[in-house]
GROMACS .gro file of N, CA and C in nm:
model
  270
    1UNK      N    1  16.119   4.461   6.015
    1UNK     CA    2  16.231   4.515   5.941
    1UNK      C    3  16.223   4.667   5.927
    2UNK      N    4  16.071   4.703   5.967
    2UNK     CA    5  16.045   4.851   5.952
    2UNK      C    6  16.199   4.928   6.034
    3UNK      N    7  16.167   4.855   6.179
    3UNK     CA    8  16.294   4.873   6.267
    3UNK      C    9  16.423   4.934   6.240
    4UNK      N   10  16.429   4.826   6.140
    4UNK     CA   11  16.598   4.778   6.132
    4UNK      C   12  16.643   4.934   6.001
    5UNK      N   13  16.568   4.937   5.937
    5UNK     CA   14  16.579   5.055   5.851
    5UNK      C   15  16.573   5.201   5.938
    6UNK      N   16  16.476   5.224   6.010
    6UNK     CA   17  16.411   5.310   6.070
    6UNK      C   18  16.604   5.344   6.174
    7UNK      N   19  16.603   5.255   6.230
    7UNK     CA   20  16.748   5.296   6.346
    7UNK      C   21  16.898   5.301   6.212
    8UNK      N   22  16.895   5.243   6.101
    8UNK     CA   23  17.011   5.298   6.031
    8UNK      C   24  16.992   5.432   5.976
    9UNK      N   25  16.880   5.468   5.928
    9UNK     CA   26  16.831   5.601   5.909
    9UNK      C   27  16.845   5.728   6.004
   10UNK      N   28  16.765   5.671   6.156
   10UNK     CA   29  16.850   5.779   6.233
   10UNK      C   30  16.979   5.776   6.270
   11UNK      N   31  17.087   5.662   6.269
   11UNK     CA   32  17.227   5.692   6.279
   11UNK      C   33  17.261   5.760   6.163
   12UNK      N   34  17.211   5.757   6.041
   12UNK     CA   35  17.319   5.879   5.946
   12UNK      C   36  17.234   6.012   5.977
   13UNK      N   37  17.134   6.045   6.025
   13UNK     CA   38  17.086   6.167   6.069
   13UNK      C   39  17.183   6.310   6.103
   14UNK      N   40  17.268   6.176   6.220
   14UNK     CA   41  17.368   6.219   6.320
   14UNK      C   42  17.534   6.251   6.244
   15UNK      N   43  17.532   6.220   6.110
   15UNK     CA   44  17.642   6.214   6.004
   15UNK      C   45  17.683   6.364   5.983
   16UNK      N   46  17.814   6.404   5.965
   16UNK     CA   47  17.860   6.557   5.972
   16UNK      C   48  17.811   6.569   5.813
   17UNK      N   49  17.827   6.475   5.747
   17UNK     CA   50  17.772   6.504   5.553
   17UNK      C   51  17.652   6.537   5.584
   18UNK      N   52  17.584   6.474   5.651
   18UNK     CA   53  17.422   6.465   5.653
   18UNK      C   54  17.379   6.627   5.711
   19UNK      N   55  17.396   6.645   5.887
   19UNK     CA   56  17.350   6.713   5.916
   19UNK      C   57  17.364   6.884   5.853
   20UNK      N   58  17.478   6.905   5.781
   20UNK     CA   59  17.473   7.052   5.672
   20UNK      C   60  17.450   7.017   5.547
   21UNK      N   61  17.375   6.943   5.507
   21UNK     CA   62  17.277   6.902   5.380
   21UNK      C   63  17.159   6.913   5.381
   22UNK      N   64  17.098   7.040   5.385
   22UNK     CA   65  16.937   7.053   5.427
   22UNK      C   66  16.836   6.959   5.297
   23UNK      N   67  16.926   6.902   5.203
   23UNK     CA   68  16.851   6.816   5.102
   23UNK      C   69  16.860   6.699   5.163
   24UNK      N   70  16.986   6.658   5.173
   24UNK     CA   71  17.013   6.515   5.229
   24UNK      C   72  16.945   6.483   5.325
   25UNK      N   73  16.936   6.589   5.446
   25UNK     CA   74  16.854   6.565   5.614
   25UNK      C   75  16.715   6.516   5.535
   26UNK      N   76  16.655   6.648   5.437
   26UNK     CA   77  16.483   6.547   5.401
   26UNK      C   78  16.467   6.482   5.325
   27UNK      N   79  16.577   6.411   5.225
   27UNK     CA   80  16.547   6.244   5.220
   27UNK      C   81  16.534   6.219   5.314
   28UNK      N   82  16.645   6.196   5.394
   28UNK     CA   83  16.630   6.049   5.554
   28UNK      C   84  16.504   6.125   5.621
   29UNK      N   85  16.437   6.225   5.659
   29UNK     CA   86  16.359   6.309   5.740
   29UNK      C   87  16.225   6.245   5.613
   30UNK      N   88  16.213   6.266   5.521
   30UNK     CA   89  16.109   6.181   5.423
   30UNK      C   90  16.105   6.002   5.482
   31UNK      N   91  16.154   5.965   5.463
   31UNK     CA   92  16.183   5.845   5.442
   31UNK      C   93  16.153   5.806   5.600
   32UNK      N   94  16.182   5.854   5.738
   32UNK     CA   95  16.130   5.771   5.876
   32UNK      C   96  16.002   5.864   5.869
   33UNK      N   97  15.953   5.933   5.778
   33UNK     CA   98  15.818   5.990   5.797
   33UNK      C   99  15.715   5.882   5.719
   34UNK      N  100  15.748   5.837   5.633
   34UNK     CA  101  15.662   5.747   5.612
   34UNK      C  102  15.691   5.605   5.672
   35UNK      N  103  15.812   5.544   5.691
   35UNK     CA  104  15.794   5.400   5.832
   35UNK      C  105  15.686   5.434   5.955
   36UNK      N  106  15.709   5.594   5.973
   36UNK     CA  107  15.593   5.621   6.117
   36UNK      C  108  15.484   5.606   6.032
   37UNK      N  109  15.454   5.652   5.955
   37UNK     CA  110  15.283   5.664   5.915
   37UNK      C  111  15.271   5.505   5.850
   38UNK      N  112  15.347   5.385   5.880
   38UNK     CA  113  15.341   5.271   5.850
   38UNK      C  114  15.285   5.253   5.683
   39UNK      N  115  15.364   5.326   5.627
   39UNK     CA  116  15.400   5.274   5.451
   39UNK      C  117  15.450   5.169   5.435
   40UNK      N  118  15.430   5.052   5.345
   40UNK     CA  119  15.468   4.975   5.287
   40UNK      C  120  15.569   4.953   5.330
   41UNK      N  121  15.660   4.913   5.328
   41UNK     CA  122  15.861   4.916   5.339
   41UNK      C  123  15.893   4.939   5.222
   42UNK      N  124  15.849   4.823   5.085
   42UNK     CA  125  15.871   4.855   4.960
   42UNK      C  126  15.890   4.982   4.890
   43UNK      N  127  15.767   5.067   4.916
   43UNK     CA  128  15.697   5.151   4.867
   43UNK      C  129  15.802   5.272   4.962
   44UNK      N  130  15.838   5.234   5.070
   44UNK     CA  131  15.919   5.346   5.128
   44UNK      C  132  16.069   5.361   5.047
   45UNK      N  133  16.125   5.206   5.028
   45UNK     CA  134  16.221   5.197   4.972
   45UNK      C  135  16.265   5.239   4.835
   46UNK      N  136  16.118   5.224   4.763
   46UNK     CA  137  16.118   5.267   4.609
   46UNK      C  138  16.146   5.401   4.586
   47UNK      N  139  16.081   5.477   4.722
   47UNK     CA  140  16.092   5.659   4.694
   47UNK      C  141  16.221   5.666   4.757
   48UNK      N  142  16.266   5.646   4.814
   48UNK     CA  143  16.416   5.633   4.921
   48UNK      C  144  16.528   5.627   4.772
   49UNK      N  145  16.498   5.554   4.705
   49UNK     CA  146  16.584   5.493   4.614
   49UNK      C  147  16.582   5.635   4.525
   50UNK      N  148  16.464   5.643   4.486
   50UNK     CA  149  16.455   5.785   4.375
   50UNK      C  150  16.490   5.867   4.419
   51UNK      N  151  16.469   5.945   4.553
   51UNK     CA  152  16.506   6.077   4.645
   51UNK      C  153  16.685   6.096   4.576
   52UNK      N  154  16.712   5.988   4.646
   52UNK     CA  155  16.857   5.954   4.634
   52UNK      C  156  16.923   5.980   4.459
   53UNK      N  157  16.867   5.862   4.405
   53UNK     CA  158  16.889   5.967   4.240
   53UNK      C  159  16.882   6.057   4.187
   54UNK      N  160  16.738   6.141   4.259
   54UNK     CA  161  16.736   6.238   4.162
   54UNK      C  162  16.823   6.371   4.281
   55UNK      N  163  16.890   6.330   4.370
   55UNK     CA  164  16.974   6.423   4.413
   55UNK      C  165  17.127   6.413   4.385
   56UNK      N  166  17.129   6.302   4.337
   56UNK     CA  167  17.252   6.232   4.306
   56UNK      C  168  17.291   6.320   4.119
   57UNK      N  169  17.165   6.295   4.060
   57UNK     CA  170  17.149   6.403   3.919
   57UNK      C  171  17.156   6.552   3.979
   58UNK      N  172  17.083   6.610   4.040
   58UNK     CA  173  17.116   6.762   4.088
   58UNK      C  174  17.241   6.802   4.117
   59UNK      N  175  17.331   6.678   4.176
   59UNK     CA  176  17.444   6.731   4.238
   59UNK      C  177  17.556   6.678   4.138
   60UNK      N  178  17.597   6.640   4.067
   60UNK     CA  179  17.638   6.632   3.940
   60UNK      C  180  17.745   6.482   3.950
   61UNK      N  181  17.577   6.362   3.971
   61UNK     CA  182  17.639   6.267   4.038
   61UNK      C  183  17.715   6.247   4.140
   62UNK      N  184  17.745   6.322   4.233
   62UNK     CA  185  17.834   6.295   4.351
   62UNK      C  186  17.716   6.323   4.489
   63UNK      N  187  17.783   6.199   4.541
   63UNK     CA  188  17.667   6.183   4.717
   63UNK      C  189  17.727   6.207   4.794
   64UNK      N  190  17.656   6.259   4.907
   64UNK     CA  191  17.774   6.274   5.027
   64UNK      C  192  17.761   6.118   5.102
   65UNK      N  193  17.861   6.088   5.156
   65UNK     CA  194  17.921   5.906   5.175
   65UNK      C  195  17.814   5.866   5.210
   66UNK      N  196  17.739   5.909   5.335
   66UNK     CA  197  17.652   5.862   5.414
   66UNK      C  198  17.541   5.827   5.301
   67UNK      N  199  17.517   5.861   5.239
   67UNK     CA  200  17.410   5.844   5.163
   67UNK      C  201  17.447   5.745   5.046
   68UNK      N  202  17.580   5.702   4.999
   68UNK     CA  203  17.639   5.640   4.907
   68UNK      C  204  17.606   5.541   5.013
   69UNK      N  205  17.650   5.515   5.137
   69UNK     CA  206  17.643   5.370   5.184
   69UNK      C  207  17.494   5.358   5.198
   70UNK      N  208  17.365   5.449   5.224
   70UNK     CA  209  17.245   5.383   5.204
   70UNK      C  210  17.230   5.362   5.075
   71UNK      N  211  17.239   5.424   4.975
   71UNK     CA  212  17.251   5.332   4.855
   71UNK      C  213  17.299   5.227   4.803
   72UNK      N  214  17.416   5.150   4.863
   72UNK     CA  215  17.487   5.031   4.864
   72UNK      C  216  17.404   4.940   4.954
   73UNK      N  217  17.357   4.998   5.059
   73UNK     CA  218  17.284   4.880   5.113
   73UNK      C  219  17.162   4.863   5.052
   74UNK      N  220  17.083   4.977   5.014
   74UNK     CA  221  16.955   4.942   4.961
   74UNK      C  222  16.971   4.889   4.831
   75UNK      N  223  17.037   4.842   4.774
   75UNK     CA  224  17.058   4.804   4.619
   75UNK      C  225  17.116   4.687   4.688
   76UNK      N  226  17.230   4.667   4.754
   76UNK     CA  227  17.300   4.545   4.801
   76UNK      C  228  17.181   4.357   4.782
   77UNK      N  229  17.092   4.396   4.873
   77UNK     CA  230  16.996   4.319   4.842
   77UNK      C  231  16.869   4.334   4.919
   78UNK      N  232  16.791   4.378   4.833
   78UNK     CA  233  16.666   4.449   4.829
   78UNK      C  234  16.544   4.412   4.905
   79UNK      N  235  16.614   4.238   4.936
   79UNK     CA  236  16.520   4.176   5.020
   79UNK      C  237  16.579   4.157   5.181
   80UNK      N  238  16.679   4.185   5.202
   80UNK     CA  239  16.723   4.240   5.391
   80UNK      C  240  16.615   4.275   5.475
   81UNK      N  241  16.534   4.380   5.391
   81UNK     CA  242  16.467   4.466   5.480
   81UNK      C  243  16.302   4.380   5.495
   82UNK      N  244  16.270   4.315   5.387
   82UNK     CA  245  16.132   4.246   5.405
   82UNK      C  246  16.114   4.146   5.459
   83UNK      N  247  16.267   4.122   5.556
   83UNK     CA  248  16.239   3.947   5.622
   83UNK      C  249  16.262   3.806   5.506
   84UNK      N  250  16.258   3.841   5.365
   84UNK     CA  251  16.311   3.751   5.317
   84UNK      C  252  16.416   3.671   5.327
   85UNK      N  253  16.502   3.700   5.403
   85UNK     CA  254  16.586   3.600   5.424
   85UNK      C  255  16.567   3.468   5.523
   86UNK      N  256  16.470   3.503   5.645
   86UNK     CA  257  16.369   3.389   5.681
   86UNK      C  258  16.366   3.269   5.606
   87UNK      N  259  16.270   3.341   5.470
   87UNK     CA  260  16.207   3.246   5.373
   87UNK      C  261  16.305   3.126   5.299
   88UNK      N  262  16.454   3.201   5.269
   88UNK     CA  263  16.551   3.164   5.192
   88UNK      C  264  16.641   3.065   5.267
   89UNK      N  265  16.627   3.096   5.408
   89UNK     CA  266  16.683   2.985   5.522
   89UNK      C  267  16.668   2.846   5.539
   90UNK      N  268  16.540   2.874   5.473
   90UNK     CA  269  16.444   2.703   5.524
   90UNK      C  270  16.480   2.609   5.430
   0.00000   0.00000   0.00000
């Protein structure tokens, strides 16, 4: 699932919000830096999640989209990314 995060991450890379957001680029630029150095997923997701808030507070609550939809997915359901849904199949 490292994967599956890792390739939605570099498609918003490529995002016109993203790429003139030198904050926004190092969340996502944070965040496939630790999937490479094989962090947790959790533990990637937990700081992913905060990055995102506490830029979301700097900027006076407002995200640029790309980053509103990784927040919708990562909140959406939390277990996508750990293969839990496998478990929930059976």
């Amino acid at each position: 699932m490292d994967e599956k995060l890792k390739s939605v991450l570099l498609s918003m890379k490529t995002q016109p919000d993203i790429t003139g957001d030198v904050e926004a680029m190092t969340i996502i630029d944070h965040a496939l830096s630790e999937i490479e150095q094989d962090i947790d997923l959790n533990k990637v997701i937990f700081k992913l999640n905060q990055e995102i808030d506490n830029y979301s507070l700097m900027h006076d609550f407002k995200l640029p989209s790309t980053l509103t939809k990784l927040k919708i997915m990562l909140d959406e359901n939390p277990n996508k990314w750990t293969g839990a849904g496998l478990k929930g199949s059976i």
